[in-house]
Short mmCIF file of C-alpha atoms and ligand atoms in Angstrom, two decimals:
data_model
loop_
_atom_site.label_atom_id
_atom_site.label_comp_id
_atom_site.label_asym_id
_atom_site.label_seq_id
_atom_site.Cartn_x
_atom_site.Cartn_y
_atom_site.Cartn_z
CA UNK X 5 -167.24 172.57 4.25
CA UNK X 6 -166.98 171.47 8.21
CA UNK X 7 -168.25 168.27 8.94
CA UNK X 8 -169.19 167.04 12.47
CA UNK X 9 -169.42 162.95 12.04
CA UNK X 10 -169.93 160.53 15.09
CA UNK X 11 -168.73 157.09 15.26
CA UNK X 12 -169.53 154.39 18.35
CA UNK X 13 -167.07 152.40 19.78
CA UNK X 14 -167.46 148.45 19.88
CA UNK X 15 -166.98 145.38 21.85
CA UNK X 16 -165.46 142.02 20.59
CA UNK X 17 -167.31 139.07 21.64
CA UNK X 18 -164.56 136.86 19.84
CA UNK X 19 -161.45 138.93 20.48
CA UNK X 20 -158.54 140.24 18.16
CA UNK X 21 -155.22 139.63 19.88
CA UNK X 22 -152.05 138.80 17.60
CA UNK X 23 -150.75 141.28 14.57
CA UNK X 24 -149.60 139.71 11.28
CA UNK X 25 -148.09 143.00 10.08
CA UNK X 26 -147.54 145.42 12.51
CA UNK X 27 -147.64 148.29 10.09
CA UNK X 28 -150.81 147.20 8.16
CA UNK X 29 -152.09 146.44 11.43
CA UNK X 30 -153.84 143.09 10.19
CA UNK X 31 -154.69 140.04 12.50
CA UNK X 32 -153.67 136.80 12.90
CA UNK X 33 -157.33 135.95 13.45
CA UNK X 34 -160.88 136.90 12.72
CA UNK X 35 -162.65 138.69 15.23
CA UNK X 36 -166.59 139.43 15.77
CA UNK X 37 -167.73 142.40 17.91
CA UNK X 38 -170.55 144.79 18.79
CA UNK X 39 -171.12 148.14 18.03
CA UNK X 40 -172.57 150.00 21.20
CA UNK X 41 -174.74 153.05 20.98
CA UNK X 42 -173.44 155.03 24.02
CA UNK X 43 -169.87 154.84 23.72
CA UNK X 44 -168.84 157.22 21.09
CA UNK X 45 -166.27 159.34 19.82
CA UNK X 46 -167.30 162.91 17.92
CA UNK X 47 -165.14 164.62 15.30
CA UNK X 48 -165.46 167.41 13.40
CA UNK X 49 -163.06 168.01 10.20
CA UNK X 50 -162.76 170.88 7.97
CA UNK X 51 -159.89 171.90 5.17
CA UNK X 52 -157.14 174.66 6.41
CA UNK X 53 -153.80 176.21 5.83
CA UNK X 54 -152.09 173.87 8.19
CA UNK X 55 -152.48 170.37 9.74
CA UNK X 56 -153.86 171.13 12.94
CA UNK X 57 -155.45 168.20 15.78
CA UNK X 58 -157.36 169.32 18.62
CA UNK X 59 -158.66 166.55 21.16
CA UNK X 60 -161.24 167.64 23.57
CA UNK X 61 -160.12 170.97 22.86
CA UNK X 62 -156.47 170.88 23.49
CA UNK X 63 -154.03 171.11 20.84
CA UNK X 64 -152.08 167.60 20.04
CA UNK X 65 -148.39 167.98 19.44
CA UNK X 66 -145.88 165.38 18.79
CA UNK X 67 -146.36 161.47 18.70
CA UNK X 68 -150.08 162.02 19.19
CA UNK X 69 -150.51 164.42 16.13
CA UNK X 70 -148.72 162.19 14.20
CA UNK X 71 -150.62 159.15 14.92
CA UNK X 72 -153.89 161.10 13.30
CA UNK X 73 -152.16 162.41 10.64
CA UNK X 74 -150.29 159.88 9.54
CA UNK X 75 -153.91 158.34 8.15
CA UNK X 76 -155.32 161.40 6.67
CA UNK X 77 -151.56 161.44 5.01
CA UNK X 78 -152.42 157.49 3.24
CA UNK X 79 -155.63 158.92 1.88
CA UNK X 80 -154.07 162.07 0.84
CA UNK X 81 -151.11 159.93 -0.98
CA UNK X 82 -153.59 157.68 -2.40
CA UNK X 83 -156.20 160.24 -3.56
CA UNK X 84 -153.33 162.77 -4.84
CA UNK X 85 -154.83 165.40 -2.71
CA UNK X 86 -152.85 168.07 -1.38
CA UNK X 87 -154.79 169.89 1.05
CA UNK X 88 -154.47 170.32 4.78
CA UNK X 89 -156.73 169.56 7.50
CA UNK X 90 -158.42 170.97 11.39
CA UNK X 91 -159.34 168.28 13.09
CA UNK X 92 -161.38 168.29 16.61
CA UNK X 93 -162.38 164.94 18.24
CA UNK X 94 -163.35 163.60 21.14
CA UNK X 95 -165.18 161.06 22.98
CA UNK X 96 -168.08 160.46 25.85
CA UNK X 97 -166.39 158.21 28.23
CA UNK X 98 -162.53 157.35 29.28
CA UNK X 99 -159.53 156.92 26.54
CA UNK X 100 -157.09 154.49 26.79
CA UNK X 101 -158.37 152.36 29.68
CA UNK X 102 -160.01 148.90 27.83
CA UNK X 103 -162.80 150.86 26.66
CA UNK X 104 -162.03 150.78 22.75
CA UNK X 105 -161.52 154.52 22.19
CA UNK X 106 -159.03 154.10 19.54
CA UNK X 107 -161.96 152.13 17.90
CA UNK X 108 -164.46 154.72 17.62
CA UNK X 109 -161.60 157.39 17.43
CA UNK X 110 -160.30 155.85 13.66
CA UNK X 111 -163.66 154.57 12.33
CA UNK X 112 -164.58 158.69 13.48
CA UNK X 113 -161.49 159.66 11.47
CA UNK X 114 -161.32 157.42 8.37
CA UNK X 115 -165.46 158.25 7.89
CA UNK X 116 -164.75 162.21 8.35
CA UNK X 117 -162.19 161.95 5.90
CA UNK X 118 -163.55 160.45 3.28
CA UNK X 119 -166.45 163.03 3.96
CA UNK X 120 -164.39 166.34 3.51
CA UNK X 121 -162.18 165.13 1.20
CA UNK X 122 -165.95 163.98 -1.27
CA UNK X 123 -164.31 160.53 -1.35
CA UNK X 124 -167.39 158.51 -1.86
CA UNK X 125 -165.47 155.55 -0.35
CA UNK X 126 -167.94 152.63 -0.13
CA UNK X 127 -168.02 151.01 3.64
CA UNK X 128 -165.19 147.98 2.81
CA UNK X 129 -162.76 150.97 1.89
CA UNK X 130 -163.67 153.04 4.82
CA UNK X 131 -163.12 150.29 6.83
CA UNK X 132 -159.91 148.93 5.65
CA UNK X 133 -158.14 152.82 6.02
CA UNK X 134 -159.39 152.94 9.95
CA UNK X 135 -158.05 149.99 10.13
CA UNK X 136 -154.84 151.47 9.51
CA UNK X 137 -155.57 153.59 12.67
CA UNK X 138 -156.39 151.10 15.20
CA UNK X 139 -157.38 147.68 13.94
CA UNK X 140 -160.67 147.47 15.74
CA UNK X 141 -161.43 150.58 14.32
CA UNK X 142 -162.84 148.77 11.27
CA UNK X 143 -165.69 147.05 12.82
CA UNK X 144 -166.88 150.01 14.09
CA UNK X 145 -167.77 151.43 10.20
CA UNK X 146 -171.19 149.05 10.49
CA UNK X 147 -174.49 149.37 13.36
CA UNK X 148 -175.03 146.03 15.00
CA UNK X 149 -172.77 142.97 14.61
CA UNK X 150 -169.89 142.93 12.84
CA UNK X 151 -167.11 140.54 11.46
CA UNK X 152 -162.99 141.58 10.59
CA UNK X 153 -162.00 139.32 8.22
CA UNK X 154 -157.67 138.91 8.95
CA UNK X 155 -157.36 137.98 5.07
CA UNK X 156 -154.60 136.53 3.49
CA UNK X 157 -152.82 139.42 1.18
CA UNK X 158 -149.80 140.42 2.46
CA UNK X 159 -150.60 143.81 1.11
CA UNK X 160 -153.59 144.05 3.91
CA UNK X 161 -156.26 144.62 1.18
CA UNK X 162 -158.21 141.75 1.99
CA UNK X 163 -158.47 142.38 5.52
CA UNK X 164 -161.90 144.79 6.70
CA UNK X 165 -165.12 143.99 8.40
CA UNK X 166 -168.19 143.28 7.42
CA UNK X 167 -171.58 143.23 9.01
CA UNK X 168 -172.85 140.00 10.66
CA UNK X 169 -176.36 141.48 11.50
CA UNK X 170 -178.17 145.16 11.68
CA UNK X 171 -177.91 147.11 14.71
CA UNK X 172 -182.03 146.44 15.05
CA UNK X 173 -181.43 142.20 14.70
CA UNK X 174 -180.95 141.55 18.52
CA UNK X 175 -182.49 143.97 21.55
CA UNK X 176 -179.38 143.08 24.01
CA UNK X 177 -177.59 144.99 26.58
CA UNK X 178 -173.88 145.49 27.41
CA UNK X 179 -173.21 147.12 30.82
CA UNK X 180 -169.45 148.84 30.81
CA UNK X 181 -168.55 148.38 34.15
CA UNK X 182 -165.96 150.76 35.11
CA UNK X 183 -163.45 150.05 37.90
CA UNK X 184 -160.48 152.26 36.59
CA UNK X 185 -160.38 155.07 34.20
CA UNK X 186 -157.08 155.85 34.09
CA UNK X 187 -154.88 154.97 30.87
CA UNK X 188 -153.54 151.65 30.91
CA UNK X 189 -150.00 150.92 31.57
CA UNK X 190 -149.21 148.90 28.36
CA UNK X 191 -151.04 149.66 25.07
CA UNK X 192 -152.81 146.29 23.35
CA UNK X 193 -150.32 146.47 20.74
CA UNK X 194 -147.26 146.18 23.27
CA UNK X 195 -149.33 143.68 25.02
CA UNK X 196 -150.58 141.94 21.49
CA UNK X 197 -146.99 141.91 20.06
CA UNK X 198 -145.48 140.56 23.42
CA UNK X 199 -147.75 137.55 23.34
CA UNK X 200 -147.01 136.38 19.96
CA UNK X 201 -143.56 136.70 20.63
CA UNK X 202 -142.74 134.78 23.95
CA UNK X 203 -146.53 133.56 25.01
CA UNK X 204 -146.15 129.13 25.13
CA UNK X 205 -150.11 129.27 24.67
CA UNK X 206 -150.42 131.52 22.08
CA UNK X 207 -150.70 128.13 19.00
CA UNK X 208 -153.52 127.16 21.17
CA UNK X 209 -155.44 130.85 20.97
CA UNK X 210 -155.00 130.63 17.01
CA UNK X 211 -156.00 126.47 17.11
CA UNK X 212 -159.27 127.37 18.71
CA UNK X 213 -160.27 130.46 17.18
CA UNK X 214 -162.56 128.86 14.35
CA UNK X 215 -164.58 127.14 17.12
CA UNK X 216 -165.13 130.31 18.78
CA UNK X 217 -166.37 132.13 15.82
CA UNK X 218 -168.73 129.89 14.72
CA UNK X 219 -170.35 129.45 17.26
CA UNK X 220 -170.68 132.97 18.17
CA UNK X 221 -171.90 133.56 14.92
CA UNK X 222 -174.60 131.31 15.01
CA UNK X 223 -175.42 132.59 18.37
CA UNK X 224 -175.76 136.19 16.96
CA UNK X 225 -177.54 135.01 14.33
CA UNK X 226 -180.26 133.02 16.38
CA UNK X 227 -180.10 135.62 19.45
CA UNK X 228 -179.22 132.90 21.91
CA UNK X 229 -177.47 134.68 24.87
CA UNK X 230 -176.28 131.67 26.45
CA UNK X 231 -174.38 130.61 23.44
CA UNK X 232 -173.31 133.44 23.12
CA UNK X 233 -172.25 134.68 26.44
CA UNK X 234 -170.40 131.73 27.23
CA UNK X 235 -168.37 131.14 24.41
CA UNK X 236 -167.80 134.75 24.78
CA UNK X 237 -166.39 134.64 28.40
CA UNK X 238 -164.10 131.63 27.80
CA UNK X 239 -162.76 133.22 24.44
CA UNK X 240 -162.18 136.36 26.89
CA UNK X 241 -160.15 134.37 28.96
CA UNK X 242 -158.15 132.61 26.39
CA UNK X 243 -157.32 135.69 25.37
CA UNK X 244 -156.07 137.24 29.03
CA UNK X 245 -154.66 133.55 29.87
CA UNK X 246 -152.09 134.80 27.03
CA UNK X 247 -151.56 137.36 27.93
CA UNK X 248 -151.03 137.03 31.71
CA UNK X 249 -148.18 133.87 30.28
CA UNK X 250 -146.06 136.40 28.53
CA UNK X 251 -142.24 137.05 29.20
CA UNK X 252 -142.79 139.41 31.21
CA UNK X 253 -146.49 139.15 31.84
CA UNK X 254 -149.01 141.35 30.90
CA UNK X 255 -151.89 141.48 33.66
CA UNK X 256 -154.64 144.32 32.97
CA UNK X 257 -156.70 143.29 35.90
CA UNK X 258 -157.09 144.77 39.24
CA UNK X 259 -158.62 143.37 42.36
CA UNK X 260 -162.36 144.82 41.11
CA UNK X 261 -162.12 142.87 38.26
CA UNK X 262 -162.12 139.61 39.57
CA UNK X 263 -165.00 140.87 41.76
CA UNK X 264 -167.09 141.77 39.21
CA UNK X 265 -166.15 137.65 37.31
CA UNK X 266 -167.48 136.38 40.90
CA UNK X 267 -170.72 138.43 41.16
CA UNK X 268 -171.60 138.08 37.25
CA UNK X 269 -170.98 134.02 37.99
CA UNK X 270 -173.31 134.48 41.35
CA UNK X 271 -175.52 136.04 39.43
CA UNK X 272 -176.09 133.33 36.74
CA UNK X 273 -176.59 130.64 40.11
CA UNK X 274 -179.32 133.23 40.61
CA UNK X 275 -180.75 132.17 37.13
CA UNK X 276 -180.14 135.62 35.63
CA UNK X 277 -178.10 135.08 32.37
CA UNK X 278 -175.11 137.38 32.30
CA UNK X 279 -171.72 136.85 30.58
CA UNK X 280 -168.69 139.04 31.27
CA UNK X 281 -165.84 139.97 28.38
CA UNK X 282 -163.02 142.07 29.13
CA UNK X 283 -160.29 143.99 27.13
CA UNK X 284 -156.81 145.08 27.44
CA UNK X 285 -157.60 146.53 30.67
CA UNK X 286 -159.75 146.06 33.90
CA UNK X 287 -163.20 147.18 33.09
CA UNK X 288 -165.56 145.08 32.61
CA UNK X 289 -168.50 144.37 29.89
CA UNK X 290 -171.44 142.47 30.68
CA UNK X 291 -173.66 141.06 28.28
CA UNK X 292 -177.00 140.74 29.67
CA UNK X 293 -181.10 140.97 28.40
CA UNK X 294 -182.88 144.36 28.95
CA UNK X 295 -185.10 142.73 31.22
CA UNK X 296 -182.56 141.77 33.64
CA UNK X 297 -180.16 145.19 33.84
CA UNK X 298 -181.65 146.88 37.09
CA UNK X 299 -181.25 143.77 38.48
CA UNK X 300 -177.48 143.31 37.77
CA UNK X 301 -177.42 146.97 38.39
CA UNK X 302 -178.44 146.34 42.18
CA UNK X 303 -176.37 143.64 42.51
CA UNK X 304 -173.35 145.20 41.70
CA UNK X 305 -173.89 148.56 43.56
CA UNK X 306 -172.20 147.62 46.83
CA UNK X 307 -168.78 146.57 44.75
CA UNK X 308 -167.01 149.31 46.40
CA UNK X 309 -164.26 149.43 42.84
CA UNK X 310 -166.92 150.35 40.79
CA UNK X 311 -167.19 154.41 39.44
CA UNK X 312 -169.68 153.64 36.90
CA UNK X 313 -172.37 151.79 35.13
CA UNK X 314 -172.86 152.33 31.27
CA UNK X 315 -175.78 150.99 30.07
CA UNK X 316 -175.21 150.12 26.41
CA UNK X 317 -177.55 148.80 23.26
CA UNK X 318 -176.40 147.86 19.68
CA UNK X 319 -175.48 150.95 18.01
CA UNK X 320 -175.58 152.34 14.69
CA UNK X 321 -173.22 152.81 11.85
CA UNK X 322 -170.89 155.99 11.95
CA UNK X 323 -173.09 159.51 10.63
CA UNK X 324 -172.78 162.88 9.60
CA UNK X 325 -174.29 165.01 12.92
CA UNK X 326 -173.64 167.90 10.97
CA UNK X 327 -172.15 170.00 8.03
CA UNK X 328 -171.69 173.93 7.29
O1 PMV C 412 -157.43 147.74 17.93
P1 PMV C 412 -156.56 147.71 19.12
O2 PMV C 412 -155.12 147.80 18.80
O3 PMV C 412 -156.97 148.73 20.15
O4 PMV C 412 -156.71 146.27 19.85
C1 PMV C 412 -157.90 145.81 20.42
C2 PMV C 412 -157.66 144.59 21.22
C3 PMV C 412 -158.81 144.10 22.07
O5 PMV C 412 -159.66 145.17 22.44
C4 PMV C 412 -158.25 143.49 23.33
C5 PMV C 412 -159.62 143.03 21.37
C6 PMV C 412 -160.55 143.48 20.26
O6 PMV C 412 -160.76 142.67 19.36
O7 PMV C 412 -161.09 144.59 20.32
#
């Protein structure tokens, strides 16, 4: 049987930055995100004679095979299954610039898995193995608003996401602003691991953490965008104040970046409420009401850095598209 599965990437409002095991791939903190519905990565997965990974229809080799198969080879040693997999993937918008890829790229893996091997893994387990991928990959195994819980085993079985709120809770908008689509210079786990290591700051990201995700939390849970957005932004730049202090620094912005912070701060003098987040990279996501997204739309046209707009909503859980 071939399935065709489709997973959507998300965004963290509170952000993940700091590994406790690098190999488990589980987090020094909590972290709460949203999935977005137009950001997504498609991956089709049927049983062969060989191990074979195609993305967007080029054959993977090497380091990048390996990274794939390496998690289909932890369910296989788990499940006692000895049979080899074709693998195609791939996704709707840039990979490897800030745009979570790798997140809708394992939850799109560890879901098709569990699919053609007739796991019947419930979400919690499907979650924990894309973890094992990319860590963010497990909050994208839920629709809507979703929590990764670090845990405390040092085996990495407590740590998975769960679901804060349905993908239908909150009618919001995220607008991925795109100022560079080429793949970043330093991965988030070569910027993550740096940090921990040599960042002076980095005791004040973990001592404020709890704040943060309460009160984004709440804010999720009573839809309040300014609560939200704002603890959102400064949690955002916590996060990049780390890692800009690191020995030697890490800086993912470009000049469009900070053009973008000015004109989404402009636009809230303007009384349209708009909070910016940012990843390990320079584009930009803006969380915004429905209402108000032509608005911000116009405002930012004449940004000459900008190549595109992506006008996102909550998005669903991963699904089959297809199986024959
Ligand atoms: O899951 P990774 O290794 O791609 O790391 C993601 C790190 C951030 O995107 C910066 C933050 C987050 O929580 O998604």
């Amino acid at each position: 049987m071939k399935y065709t599965v489709r997973a959507n990437s998300n965004i963290a409002l509170v952000k993940y930055w700091g590994k406790k095991d690098s190999k488990l791939k589980t987090p020094l903190n909590n972290s709460i995100s949203l999935t977005l519905d137009s950001l997504h990565t498609t991956t089709s997965i049927e049983i062969s004679d060989r191990d074979q990974v195609f993305f967007s229809d080029h054959e993977l080799t090497n380091n990048e095979k390996e990274k794939i198969i390496s998690l289909v080879d932890i369910v296989r040693n788990d499940f006692s299954i000895d049979k080899k997999v074709l693998i195609n993937t791939k996704n709707n918008f840039p990979t490897a610039s800030g745009l979570a890829s790798s997140a809708s790229g394992f939850a799109a893996l560890a879901y098709a898995i569990d699919k053609v091997f007739e796991l019947n893994l419930t979400d919690i387990e499907i979650s924990k193995y894309s973890r094992l991928g990319s860590g963010s990959a497990c909050r994208s195994i839920y629709g809507g608003f979703s929590e990764w819980l670090k845990g405390e085993k040092t085996d990495g079985s407590d740590s998975y996401a769960v679901q804060i709120r349905e993908q239908n809770h909150w009618d919001i908008s995220m607008l991925v602003v795109i100022v560079d689509d080429n793949k970043k210079d330093k991965g988030s786990t070569e910027g993550m691991d740096l940090t921990v290591k040599t960042c002076p700051f980095y005791p004040a990201w973990l001592e404020t953490i709890d704040y943060d995700l309460n009160e984004v939390r709440k804010g999720i849970i009573n839809k309040d965008l300014e609560k939200t957005g704002l603890i959102m932004e400064h949690n955002c730049l916590k996060m990049h104040a780390t890692m800009m202090t690191t020995i030697p620094s890490v800086i993912y912005w470009k000049p469009s970046t900070l053009e973008i912070i000015q004109k989404v701060k402009e636009l809230r003098e303007m009384n349209i409420n708009c909070y910016f987040t940012i990843d390990a990279g320079s584009n930009i996501k803006i969380l915004c009401e429905n209402y108000h997204v032509n608005q911000i739309k116009n405002y930012l046209k004449d940004s000459k850095g900008i190549k595109n707009i992506i006008w996102c909503k909550a998005g669903s859980a991963p699904f089959v598209m297809s199986k024959s």
